[in-house]
Structure formats: structure tokens, C-alpha cells
XYZ file of C-alpha atoms in Angstrom:
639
model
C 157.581 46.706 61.933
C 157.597 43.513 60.124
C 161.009 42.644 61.260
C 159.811 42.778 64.540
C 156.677 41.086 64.038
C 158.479 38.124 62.375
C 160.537 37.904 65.645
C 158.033 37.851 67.556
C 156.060 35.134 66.615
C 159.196 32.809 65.668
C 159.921 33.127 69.033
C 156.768 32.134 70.296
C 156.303 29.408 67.199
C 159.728 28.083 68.162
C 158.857 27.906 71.755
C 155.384 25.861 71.435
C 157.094 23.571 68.846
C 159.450 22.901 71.573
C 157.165 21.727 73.760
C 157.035 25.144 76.117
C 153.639 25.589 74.939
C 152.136 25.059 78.487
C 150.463 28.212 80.527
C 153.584 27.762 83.166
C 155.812 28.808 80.331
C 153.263 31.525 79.005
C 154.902 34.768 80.813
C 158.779 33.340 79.921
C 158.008 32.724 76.677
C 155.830 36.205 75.938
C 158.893 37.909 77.659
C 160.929 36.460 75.380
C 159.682 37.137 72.709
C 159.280 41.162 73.057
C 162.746 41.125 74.103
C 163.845 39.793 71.024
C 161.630 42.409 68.982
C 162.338 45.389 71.083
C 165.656 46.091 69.438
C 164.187 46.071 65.756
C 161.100 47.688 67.094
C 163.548 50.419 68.058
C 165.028 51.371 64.888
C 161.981 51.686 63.570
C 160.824 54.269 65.708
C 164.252 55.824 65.730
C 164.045 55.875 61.654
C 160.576 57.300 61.699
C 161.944 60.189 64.091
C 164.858 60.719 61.956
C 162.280 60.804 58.800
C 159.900 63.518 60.205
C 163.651 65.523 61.179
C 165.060 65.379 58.209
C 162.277 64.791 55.339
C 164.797 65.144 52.673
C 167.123 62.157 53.183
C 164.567 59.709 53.281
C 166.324 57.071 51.301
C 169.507 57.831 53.147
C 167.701 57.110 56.792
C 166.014 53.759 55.242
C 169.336 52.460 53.844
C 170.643 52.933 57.602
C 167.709 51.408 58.972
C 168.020 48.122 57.428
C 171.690 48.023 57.713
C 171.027 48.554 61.230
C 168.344 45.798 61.195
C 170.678 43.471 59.187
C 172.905 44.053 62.075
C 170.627 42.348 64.566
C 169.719 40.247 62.285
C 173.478 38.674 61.975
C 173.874 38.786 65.798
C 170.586 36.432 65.461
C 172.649 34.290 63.205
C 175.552 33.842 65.507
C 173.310 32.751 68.766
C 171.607 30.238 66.355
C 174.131 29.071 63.533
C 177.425 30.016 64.444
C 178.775 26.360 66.538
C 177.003 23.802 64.218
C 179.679 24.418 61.766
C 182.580 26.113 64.181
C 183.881 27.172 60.445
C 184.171 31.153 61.549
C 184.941 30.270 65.627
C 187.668 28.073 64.952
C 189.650 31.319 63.549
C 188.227 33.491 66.325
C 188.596 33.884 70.205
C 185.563 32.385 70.443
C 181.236 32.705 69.716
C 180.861 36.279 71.542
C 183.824 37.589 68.905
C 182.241 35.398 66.076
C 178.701 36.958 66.327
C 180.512 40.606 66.178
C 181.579 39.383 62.598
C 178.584 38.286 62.097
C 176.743 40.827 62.673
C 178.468 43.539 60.074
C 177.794 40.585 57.692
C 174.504 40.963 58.391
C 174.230 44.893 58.264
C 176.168 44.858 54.852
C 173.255 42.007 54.031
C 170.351 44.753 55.188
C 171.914 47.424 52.893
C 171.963 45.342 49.856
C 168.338 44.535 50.850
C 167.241 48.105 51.034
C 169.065 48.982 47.597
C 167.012 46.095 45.945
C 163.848 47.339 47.768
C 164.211 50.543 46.542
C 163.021 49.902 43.018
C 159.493 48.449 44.565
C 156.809 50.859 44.515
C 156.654 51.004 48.280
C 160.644 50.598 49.089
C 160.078 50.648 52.554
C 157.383 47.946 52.455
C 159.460 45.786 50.407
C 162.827 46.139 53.075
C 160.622 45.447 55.848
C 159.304 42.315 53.867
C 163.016 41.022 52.410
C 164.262 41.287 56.043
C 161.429 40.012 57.587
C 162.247 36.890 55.550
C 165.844 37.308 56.329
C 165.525 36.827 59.996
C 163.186 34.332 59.952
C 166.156 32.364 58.124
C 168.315 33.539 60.890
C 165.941 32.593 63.533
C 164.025 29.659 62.875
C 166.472 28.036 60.454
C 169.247 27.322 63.049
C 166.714 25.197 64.712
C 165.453 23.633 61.815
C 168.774 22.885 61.114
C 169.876 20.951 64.387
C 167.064 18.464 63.152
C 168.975 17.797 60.461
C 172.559 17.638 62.472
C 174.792 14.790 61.392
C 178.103 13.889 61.102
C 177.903 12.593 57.509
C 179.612 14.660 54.887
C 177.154 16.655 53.088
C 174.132 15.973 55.407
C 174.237 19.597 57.503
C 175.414 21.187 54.623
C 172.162 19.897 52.243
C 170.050 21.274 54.912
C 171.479 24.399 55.430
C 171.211 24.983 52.076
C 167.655 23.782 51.560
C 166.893 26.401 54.237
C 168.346 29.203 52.938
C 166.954 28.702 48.889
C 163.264 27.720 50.632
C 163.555 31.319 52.166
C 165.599 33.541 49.521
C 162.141 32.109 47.173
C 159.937 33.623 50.192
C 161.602 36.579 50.376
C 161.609 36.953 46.237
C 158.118 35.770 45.783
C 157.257 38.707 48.283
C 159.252 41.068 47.445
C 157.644 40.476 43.376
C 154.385 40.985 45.025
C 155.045 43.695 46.357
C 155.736 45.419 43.353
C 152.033 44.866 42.249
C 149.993 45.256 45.199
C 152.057 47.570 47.944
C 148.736 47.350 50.002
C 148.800 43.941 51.021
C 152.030 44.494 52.888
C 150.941 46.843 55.019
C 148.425 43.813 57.063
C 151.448 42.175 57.626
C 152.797 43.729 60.808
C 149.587 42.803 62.317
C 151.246 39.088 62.346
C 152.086 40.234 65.914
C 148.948 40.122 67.770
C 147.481 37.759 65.861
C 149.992 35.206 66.629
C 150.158 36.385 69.926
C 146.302 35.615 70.603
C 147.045 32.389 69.546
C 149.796 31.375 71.418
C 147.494 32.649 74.169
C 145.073 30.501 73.181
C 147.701 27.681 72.560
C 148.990 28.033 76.335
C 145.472 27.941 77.672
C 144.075 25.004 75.899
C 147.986 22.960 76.934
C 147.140 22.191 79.938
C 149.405 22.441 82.771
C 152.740 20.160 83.022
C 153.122 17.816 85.865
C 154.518 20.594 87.914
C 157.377 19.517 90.419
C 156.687 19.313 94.164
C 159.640 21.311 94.473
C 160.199 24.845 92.843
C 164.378 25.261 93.288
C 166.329 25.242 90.559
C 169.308 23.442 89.462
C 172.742 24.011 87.955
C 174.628 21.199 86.718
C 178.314 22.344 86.017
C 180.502 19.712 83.908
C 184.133 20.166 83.778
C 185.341 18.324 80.745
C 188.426 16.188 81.521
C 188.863 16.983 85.269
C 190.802 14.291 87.511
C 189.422 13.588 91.052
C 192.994 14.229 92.038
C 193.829 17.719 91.049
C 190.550 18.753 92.090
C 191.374 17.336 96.000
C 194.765 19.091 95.644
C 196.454 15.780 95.484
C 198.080 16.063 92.176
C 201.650 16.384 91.906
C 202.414 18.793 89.437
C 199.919 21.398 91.117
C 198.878 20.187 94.598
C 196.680 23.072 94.916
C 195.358 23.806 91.864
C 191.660 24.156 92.630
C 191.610 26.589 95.577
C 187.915 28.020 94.581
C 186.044 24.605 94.307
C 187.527 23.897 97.655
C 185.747 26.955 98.563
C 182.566 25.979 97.204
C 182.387 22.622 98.743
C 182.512 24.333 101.690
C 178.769 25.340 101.276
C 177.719 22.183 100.323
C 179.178 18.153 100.245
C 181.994 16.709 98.668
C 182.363 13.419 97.255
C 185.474 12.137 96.986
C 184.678 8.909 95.698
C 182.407 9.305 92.822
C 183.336 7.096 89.448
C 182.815 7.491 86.127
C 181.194 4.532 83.853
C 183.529 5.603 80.858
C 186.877 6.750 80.353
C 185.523 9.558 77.531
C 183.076 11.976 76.599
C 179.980 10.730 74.958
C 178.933 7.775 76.989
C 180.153 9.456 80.177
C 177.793 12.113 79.601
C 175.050 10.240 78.387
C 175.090 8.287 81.880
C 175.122 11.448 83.569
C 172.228 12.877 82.297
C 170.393 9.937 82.134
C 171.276 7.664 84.839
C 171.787 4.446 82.728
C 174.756 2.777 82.333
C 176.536 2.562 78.827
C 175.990 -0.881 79.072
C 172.221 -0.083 78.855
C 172.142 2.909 76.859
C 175.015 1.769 74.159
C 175.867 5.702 73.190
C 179.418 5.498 71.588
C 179.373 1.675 70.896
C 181.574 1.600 67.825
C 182.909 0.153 64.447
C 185.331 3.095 63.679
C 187.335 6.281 65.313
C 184.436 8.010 63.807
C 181.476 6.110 63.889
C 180.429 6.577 67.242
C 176.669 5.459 66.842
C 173.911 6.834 68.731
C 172.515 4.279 71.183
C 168.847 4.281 72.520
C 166.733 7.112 72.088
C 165.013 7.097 75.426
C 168.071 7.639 77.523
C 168.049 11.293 76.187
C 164.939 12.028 78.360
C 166.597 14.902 81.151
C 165.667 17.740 79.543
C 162.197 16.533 78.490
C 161.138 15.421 82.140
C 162.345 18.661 84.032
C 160.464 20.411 80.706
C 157.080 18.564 81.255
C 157.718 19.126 85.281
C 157.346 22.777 84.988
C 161.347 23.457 84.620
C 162.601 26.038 81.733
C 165.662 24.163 80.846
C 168.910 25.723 79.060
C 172.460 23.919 78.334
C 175.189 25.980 76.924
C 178.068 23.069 75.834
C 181.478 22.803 73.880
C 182.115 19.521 73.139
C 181.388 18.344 69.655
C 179.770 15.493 71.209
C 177.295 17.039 73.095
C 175.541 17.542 69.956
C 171.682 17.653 68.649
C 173.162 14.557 65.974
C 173.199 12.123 69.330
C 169.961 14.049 70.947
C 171.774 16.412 73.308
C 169.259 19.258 72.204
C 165.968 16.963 72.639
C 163.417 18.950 75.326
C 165.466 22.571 76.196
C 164.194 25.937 75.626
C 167.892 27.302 74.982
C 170.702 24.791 73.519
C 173.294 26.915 72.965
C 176.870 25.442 71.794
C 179.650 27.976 72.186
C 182.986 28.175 71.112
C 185.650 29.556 73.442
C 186.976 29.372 76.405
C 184.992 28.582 80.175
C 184.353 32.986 80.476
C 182.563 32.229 77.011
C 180.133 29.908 78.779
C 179.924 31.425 81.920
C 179.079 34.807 79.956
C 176.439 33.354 78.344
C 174.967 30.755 81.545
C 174.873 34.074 83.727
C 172.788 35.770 81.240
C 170.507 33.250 81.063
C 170.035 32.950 84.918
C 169.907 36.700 85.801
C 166.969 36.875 82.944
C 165.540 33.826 83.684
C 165.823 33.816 87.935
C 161.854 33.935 88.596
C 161.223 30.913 86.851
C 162.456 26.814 88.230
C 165.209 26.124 85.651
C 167.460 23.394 84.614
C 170.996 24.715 83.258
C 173.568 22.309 82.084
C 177.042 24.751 82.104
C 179.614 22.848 80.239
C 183.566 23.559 80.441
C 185.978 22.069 78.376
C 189.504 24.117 79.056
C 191.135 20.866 81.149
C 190.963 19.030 77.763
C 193.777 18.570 75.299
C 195.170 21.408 73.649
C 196.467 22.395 77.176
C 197.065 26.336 76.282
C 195.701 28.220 79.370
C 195.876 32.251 79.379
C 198.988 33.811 81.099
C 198.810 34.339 84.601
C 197.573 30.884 85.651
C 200.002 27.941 86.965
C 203.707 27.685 86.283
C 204.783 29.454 83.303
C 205.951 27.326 80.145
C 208.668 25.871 79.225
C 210.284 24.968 76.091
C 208.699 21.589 75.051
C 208.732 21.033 70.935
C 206.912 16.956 71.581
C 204.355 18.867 74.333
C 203.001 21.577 71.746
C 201.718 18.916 68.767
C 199.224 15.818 70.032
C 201.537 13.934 67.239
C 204.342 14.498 69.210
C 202.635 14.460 72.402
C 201.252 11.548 71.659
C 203.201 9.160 69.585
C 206.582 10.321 69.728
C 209.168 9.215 72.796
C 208.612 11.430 75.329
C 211.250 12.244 78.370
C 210.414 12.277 82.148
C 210.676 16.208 81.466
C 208.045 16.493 78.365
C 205.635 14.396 80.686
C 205.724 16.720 83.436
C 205.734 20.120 81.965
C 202.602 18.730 79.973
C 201.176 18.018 83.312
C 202.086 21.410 84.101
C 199.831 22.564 81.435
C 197.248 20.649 82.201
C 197.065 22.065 85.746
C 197.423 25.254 84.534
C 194.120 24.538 82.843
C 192.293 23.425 85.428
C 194.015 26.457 87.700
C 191.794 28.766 84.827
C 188.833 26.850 84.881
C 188.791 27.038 88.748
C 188.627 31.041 88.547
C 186.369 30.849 86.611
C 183.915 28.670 88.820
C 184.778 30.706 91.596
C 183.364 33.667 89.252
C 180.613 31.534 88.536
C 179.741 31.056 92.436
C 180.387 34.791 93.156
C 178.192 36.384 90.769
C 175.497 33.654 91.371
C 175.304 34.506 95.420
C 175.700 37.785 94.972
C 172.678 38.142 92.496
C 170.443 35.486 94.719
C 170.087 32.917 92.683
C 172.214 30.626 94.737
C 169.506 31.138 97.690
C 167.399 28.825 95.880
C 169.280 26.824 93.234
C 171.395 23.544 93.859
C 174.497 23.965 92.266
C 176.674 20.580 91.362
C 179.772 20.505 89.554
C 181.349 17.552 88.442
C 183.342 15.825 85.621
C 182.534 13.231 82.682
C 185.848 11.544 82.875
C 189.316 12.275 84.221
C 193.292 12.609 82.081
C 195.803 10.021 82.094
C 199.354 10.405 82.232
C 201.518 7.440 81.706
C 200.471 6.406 84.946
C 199.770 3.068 82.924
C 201.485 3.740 79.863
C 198.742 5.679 78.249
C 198.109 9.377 77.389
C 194.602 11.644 77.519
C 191.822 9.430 77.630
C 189.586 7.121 76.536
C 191.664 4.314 76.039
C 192.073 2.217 79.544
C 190.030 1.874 82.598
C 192.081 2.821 85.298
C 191.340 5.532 88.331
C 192.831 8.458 86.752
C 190.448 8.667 83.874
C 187.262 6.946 85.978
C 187.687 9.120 89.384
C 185.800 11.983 89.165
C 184.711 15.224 91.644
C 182.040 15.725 92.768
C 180.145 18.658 94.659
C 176.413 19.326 95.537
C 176.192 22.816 97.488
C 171.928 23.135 98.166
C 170.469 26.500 98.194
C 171.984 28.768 100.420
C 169.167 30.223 102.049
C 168.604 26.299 103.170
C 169.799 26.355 106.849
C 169.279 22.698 107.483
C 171.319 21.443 104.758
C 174.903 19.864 105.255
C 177.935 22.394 105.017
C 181.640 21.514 104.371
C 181.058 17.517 104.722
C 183.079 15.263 103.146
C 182.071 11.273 102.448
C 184.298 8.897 101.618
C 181.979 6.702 100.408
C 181.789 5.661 96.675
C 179.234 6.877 94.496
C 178.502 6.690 90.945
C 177.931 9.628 88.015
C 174.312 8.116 87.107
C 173.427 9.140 90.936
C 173.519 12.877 89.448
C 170.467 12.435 87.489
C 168.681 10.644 90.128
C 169.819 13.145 92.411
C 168.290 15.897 90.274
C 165.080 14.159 89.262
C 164.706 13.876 93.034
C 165.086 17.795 93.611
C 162.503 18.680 91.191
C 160.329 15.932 93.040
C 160.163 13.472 89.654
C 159.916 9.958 89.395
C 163.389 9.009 90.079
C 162.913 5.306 88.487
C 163.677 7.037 85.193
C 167.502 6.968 85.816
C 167.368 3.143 85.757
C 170.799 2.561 87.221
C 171.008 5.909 89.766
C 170.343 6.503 92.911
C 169.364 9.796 94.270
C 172.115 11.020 96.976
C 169.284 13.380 98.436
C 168.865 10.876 101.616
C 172.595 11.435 102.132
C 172.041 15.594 101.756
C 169.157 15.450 104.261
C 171.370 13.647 106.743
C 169.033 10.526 106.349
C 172.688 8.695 106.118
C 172.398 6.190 103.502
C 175.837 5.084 103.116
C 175.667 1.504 101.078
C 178.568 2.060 98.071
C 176.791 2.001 94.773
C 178.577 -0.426 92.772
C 180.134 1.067 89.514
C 180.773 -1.034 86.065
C 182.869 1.077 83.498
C 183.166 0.564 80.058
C 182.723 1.461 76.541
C 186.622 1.714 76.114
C 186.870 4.188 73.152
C 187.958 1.456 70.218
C 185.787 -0.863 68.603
C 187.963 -3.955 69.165
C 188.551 -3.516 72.905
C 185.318 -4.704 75.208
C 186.442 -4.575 78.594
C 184.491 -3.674 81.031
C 185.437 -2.982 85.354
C 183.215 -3.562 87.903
C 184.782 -1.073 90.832
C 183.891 -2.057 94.677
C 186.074 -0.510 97.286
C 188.580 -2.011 98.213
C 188.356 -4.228 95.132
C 188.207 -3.424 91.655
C 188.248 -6.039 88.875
C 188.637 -5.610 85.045
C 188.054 -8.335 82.703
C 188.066 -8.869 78.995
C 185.855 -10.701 76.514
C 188.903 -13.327 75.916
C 189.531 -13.739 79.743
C 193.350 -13.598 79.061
C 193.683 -9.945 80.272
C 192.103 -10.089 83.271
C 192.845 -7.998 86.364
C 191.986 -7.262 89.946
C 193.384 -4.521 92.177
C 193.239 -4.071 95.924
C 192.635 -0.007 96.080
C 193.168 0.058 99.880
C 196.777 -0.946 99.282
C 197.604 -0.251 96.269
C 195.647 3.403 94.815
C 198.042 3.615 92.304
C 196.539 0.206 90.495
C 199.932 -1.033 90.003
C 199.912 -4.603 91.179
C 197.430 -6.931 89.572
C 196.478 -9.556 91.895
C 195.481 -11.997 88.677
C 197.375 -14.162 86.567
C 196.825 -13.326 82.604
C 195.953 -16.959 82.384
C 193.019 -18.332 85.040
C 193.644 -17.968 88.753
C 195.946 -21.024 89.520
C 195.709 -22.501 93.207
C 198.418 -20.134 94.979
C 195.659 -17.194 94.538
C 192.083 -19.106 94.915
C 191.227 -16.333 97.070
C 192.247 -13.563 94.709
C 190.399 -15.547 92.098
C 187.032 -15.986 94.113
C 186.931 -12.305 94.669
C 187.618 -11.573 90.940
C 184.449 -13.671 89.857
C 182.276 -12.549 92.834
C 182.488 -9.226 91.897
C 181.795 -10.379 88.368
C 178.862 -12.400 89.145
C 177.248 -8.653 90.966
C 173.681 -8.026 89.372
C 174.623 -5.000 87.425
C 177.884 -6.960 85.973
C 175.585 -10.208 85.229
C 173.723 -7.950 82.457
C 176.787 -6.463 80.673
C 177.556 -7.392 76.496
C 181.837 -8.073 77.669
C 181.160 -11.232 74.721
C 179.449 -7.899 72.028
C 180.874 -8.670 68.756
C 182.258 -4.577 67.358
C 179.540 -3.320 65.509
C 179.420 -3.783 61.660
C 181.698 -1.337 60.012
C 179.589 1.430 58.037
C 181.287 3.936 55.236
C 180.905 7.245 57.551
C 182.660 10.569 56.306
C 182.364 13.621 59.251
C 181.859 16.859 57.791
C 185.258 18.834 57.730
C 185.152 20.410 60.358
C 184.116 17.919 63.066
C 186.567 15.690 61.819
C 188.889 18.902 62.230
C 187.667 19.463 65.658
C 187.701 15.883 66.764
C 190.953 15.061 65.506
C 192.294 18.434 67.254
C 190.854 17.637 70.871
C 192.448 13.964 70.532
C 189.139 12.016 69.796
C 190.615 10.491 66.439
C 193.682 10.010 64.557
């Protein structure tokens, strides 16, 4: 009983602390929490049963019934711990496959507990008390450790194990109790109600959230490292390689022309779910490959906003960015990173939903199977070839490569994105099938595209050209909305901070909080607003390059700090951005007019605000823990 009862209430505890503590959040939050206690409330009651049975194996019965509880107790561990570290899911298929390890860790833990317990005078007390203290380590110590998330050597691991010897004391210090005075144990499984009348009385005396004028939910999909090319069917080595996100554009709008204001993860994604632009919120400005510093605080404000406007809000992510260390985690109920492949994710976003479906959520899906290493499961795109230089990133990378390495690695990298489609038409299948769909806005989209050679370069992050800046983008509105736009294309350019203006505007929120979006809901009601947002890229992954493009169809310029690399491209005749229209040096009189559109694009009010003269940041002494430096250097982020 105490097992349960300490579930219980963490779950509750960890809920108000969050800032769910509001009445709208009251029946989520209660539900919850006895379906996290039901399962060790169950082997209790089977244990007791199996007592009164079989009276004589008493000691055998309890031994299985905290093995059993360890059990849960480790699967507790793997939703909560297992991705901070990625030390178990690197070796593993992926988090689903981790937590089964896991959890006969924990049942082997729950035996040695009941052995100990068994010299207390009440050994069955004591168990319930030792594992009572054991998940509460499992439970609330994963997110007390994500306050604590760094990527200094030594600073997660000092918390983790500050955690762990603050609760092996509680559970000794009990457990030595116990042995004097057995009574006082038996009070404690009447936590439960207790702490449930006062989260009642902590919901009542909240006060509502600003609830939203609008009650539909909303599904952000991110495909990590997805080209706007591949995804039209335009890309060479796989023209169509995204059949099923065709398909789903067909219940909703496509645009073709949406940018990205950085060629890589962190910023990109910042700006997405913030609406500022990294000029303004500075995430991944940087002195080193591995000090990228957080930037302001208050462009981490989604999750928060949807949260105080009545929305339960939920992100399940892969990246190693995209976490709590740069504020990812800041206002959802569930941040869950995962490890695995897109059907890891998926698994765990449908869940979610299909538990979750009566209440207005927020989910942030993230997919990261288009990103380097390119190793996509049999059966999807062409099958591989021999390539020695494709199978390393050293090689891939660094080494010569022939015109036949360079294709058969974007043969992979289709093949990749062939997967992840599957899986998103998976994703839209078992969403309308189940409802949700009829009223939940679905958008899937990308943080940044891949580069190959097209300009010399390789993956991303390191130039600002279309391939790595163009981006898809889909919005398909509720399906039970018979008003809204079906299988409509524009053409016109749009940026990725318009997402989080777009979404502020579904839930009916003050949309001035993404500072440099604007909603595209005027363009889904048919109210056609078609002005071209103006897009400025930057934040060039390397602390001594500070260019920064300013992209306005048919133009696009790039400059640099030193004005010696500067660059302007004519998109309507030349896509490919082959064919600067700029001297190196400063625009001499046979192209004035070249020149005059260069600096009146540069003189545009977004551009006039940019740092392009920043000095790099001053150089700190950083060491990652192991294994994000393992995992960064592995997906390409750093040398």
C-alpha cells in the first residue's frame, strides 16, 4: 500500500509543482495519478490473496511481491531517467527495449529490499517502506534531476548522485525506525487521501488559467533534417520519397515556401517554438563546437502559455539539443526524451493522445531518422551499396569522396526520409481513425534541411544556402472542420517563427508573444493574406563565421561582417544559388543595380537590428559529459 500511496501523491506533487495545479487540470491530473498506483495497488491485493491461499509461504509470496513491485518500479525509472544519460539506449534498439532492462533491474532491486526487510520486526512494513522510498527516487528524482541538466562534466552526474544518497538515508532512517516502532508505519498508507484532499484543496484555491477561446488541440510534428525538396518529390535521388505527407497535405495546406532562420538544430528550433528570430533570442551563439550557450530565457515561453491557457502540454524529442539544460522542458506536463527510432516516438505520442483525447493539448512529436547516421530499416528506398567513405562521418565527411559515394549517401538519406514518411502516414491513420484528428490541428514541419555538395559542403549547419534553409511545411485543421481549406498549395514564402504564431492563434492567445511571427490562420480561413514574410537566417554553426541572409523572393542576399564575402542570388533564375550576382569586393559600376538591391534588402527593418559586426563570444573551459559529447560527435554536431 505504501508503494502506491507514494505514487500517488508524487504524481500529484509533481504535477502542482509544474504548474498544473489549476482546477482545469484537476480530473487529468487525479487520473493520472491512480493510473500510476493501480499497478502496485494490484500486487498488493494479488499478494494478500495469495497469503490467505497459501498461509504457509508467506515469506515466499512477499519476496515475489516486491520483486514484482521493484519491477514497476524500474519501468518508472526508464520513463523518467533513462535519455538524460542515453548510457543504456545507446547499446539498445531504443527507450521501450531500455525500460525492459530496466525493469528486471528493478525487480532484482525489490528482492534485495524484501531480504533486508525481513529482519525488521514487521518485514512487510519495512518492504513497503524501503520501496516506497525507492520509487519516489525513481519518480520524483528524474525530474529533480532535469533541474540540474547540464552539459558540464560532472554536473548531472553530482546530482544524480545527491539524489540517490538523500533517498537511500530516507529509506535507511525508515527502515531503522521501523525496527523500533512497527506501528507508526502502518499511518503511512493513509499519505493517499491526505494528499489527495490537498491537492483538492490546492486546485480549488488556483484559480482558473486564462482558458483559450478555442478548445482544439494541436500537434506539432518536427522532422529533424528534412529538405523542402524531397518532401515535394523533387529530389533526385528519390523523386518520390514522401508519398504519405503528400497524402496528408491533401487534408489540409501546403507551403512550399517556408524558410528556416538557421541552418541547424538548436536555434532553428528555438525560433520555432518561440517565434523570435536567433538574432533576438541568441540560442546557440558560440565560442566553441561545444559551447553552444543558452540565449534568453524568455524565448522558452510555448509550453508555459498553452499551460496557463488551459492546454495539457506533452513533447516527446530525440535530439540532444532539445534538452531541459537550454529550457526545452520549462511549462509541460510530460517531457519525455526517447531514444530510438520515429515508431519509438510515435509509440509513445499515440499513447499520450488516446489517454489524454478529452482534454485541449499541446504535443510537440519530434523525429530525427533523416539525420546523419543514414541507416534506415530494410525494406525502405533503394537497397545499399558498397560504400567504405559513406559508412564513417570521418570518411563521409573529410575524406575525397567520388560522384558515386555522394549519391548512394543521398540514397540513404532518402531512404530515411522514405521510413520516416510511413511512419507519419501511421501517425495520421491511427490519429483519424481514433478521432482525435476531428478536432486537433496537425502541422508537420522541419528545423532545417541536408546539404549535399550542392555548394561544396556536407550535412548541415555550416552555410546558408536553400537546401539547408527550405523547409516543409503542412497545417491540416481538424477534420470534422468543413469550412477549412483542403489540398491548397501557396507559393508564397513564409517563415518557421509563423508556426508559433500560428499556434498561439489556435488556442486564441496573445499572438504578440512570438515577436517576429505571424499567424498564417488569416491565410487558413481564406481571409488571403498573401504579403511574403521576410526571412533573415543566421547563427551559422561556428563561432568565427557571422553571416547572416536576408531571403526575399526573387532575391536573396548574404553578407558577412567583413563585407568581402558578400552575395546576392536571383532565385527566379537561378534556384540552384549558383551564380552570385556580387563582386567579393564592393559592387563596381557595371552592377549598380545588383548592388542597390543587395543593400536594400539589407537596409529591411528586421535586417537593420541584426549583430552581423558580434564579436564570437569569449571562449569558456566547457567539458560535455561523455556521453553527449558521444552523441553529438556521432550525429555530426562536433568534431
Amino acid at each position: 500500500m505504501t508503494c502506491a500511496a507514494v505514487v500517488f501523491c508524487c504524481v500529484i506533487a509533481l504535477a502542482c509543482a509544474g504548474g498544473f495545479g489549476a482546477p482545469a487540470f484537476a480530473a487529468v491530473v487525479a487520473s493520472d495519478a491512480f493510473r500510476a498506483a493501480l499497478p502496485f495497488l494490484g500486487i498488493l491485493i494479488a499478494a494478500r490473496f495469495a497469503s490467505i491461499r497459501r498461509p504457509g509461504s508467506i515469506r515466499t509470496i512477499d519476496r515475489v511481491h516486491a520483486a514484482l513491485q521493484g519491477l514497476l518500479a524500474g519501468m518508472a525509472y526508464g520513463w523518467w531517467w533513462v535519455e538524460p544519460h542515453a548510457l543504456l539506449t545507446s547499446s539498445s534498439p531504443g527507450s521501450l527495449v531500455a525500460m525492459g532492462y530496466l525493469a528486471v533491474a528493478g525487480g532484482l532491486v525489490g528482492l534485495v529490499m524484501a531480504i533486508v526487510a525481513e529482519r525488521a520486526r514487521d518485514p512487510r512494513i519495512a518492504r513497503e517502506i524501503m520501496l516506497g522510498a525507492f520509487v519516489l527516487f525513481l519518480l520524483g528524482g528524474g525530474r529533480i534531476y532535469r533541474a540540474y541538466d547540464h552539459i558540464e562534466a560532472g554536473a548531472r552526474l553530482a546530482a544524480a548522485l545527491a539524489i540517490f544518497a538523500s533517498t537511500l538515508a530516507l529509506a535507511l532512517a525508515s527502515w531503522l525506525a521501523l525496527r523500533r516502532r512497527p506501528r507508526v508505519a502502518a499511518a503511512i498508507p493513509a499519505l493517499a487521501p491526505a494528499v489527495a484532499g490537498l491537492a483538492l484543496l490546492w486546485f480549488a484555491s488556483s484559480g482558473a488559467p486564462a482558458v483559450a477561446t478555442s478548445r482544439d488541440s494541436v500537434l506539432l510534428v518536427v522532422v529533424d533534417t528534412l529538405r523542402a525538396d524531397i518532401a515535394d518529390g523533387r529530389f533526385a535521388a528519390d523523386p518520390g520519397a514522401m508519398p504519405e505527407l503528400e497524402r496528408i497535405a491533401g487534408s489540409g495546406v501546403r507551403f512550399t515556401q517556408a524558410v528556416s532562420p538557421a541552418p541547424w538544430t538548436l536555434p532553428a528550433t528555438v525560433s520555432l517554438l518561440s517565434g523570435w528570430n536567433p538574432h533576438r533570442h541568441l540560442f546557440g551563439v558560440s565560442a566553441s563546437n561545444w559551447d553552444e550557450l543558452p540565449g534568453d530565457p524568455r524565448a522558452v515561453y510555448m509550453a508555459g502559455a498553452l499551460r496557463d491557457g488551459g492546454y495539457l502540454t506533452s513533447a516527446f524529442v530525440r535530439n540532444p539539443y532539445l534538452r531541459p539544460y537550454f529550457g526545452f522542458d520549462r511549462g509541460f506536463y510530460q517531457f519525455r526524451p526517447y531514444h530510438g527510432r520515429a515508431v519509438d516516438g510515435i509509440a509513445l505520442a499515440l499513447d499520450w493522445l488516446h489517454d489524454h483525447a478529452d482534454s485541449p493539448s499541446f504535443t510537440l512529436l519530434h523525429l530525427m531518422d533523416p539525420h546523419w547516421p543514414y541507416e534506415a530499416p530494410e525494406g525502405f528506398g533503394a537497397p545499399r551499396q558498397p560504400c567504405p567513405d559513406c559508412d564513417t562521418l570521418f570518411g563521409a565527411q573529410y575524406w575525397p569522396t567520388t560522384a558515386a559515394d555522394r549519391a548512394e549517401l543521398q540514397r540513404r538519406y532518402a531512404a530515411e526520409v522514405r521510413y520516416t514518411d510511413a511512419m507519419l502516414g501511421r501517425l495520421f491513420d491511427t490519429l483519424s481513425a481514433g478521432g482525435i484528428l476531428d478536432h486537433s490541428w496537425l502541422i508537420v514541419t522541419a528545423d532545417h534541411g541536408e546539404e549535399f555538395w550542392e555548394h561544396g559542403g556536407f550535412l548541415h549547419g555550416h552555410s546558408l544556402y536553400d537546401e539547408l534553409l527550405r523547409v516543409p511545411l503542412v497545417i491540416v485543421p481538424p477534420l470534422a472542420d468543413r469550412s477549412a481549406h483542403r489540398h491548397v498549395r501557396f507559393d508564397m514564402q513564409v517563415r518557421l517563427e509563423d508556426v508559433a504564431a500560428t499556434i498561439l492563434d489556435i488556442a486564441g492567445l496573445d499572438t504578440s508573444l512570438a515577436v517576429d511571427g505571424k499567424s498564417l490562420m488569416r491565410i487558413l480561413r481564406g481571409e488571403m493574406d498573401i504579403t511574403p514574410r521576410v526571412e533573415v537566417s543566421g547563427l551559422v554553426k561556428s563561432p568565427k563565421d557571422l553571416r547572416w541572409s536576408v531571403r526575399m523572393p526573387p532575391w536573396k542576399a548574404v553578407v558577412s561582417p567583413d563585407l568581402k564575402d558578400n552575395r546576392l542570388f536571383d532565385l527566379a533564375h537561378d534556384p540552384g544559388e549558383q551564380h552570385s550576382l556580387l563582386f567579393p569586393q564592393v559592387p563596381g559600376p557595371r552592377d549598380r543595380a545588383n548592388g542597390e538591391k543587395f543593400f536594400e534588402l539589407q537596409r529591411m527593418p528586421l535586417w537593420m537590428h541584426l549583430p552581423v559586426h558580434r564579436k564570437p563570444a569569449p571562449a569558456r573551459s566547457i567539458a560535455p559529459e561523455a556521453d553527449t559529447r558521444r552523441q553529438l560527435r556521432s550525429l555530426g554536431y562536433a568534431n
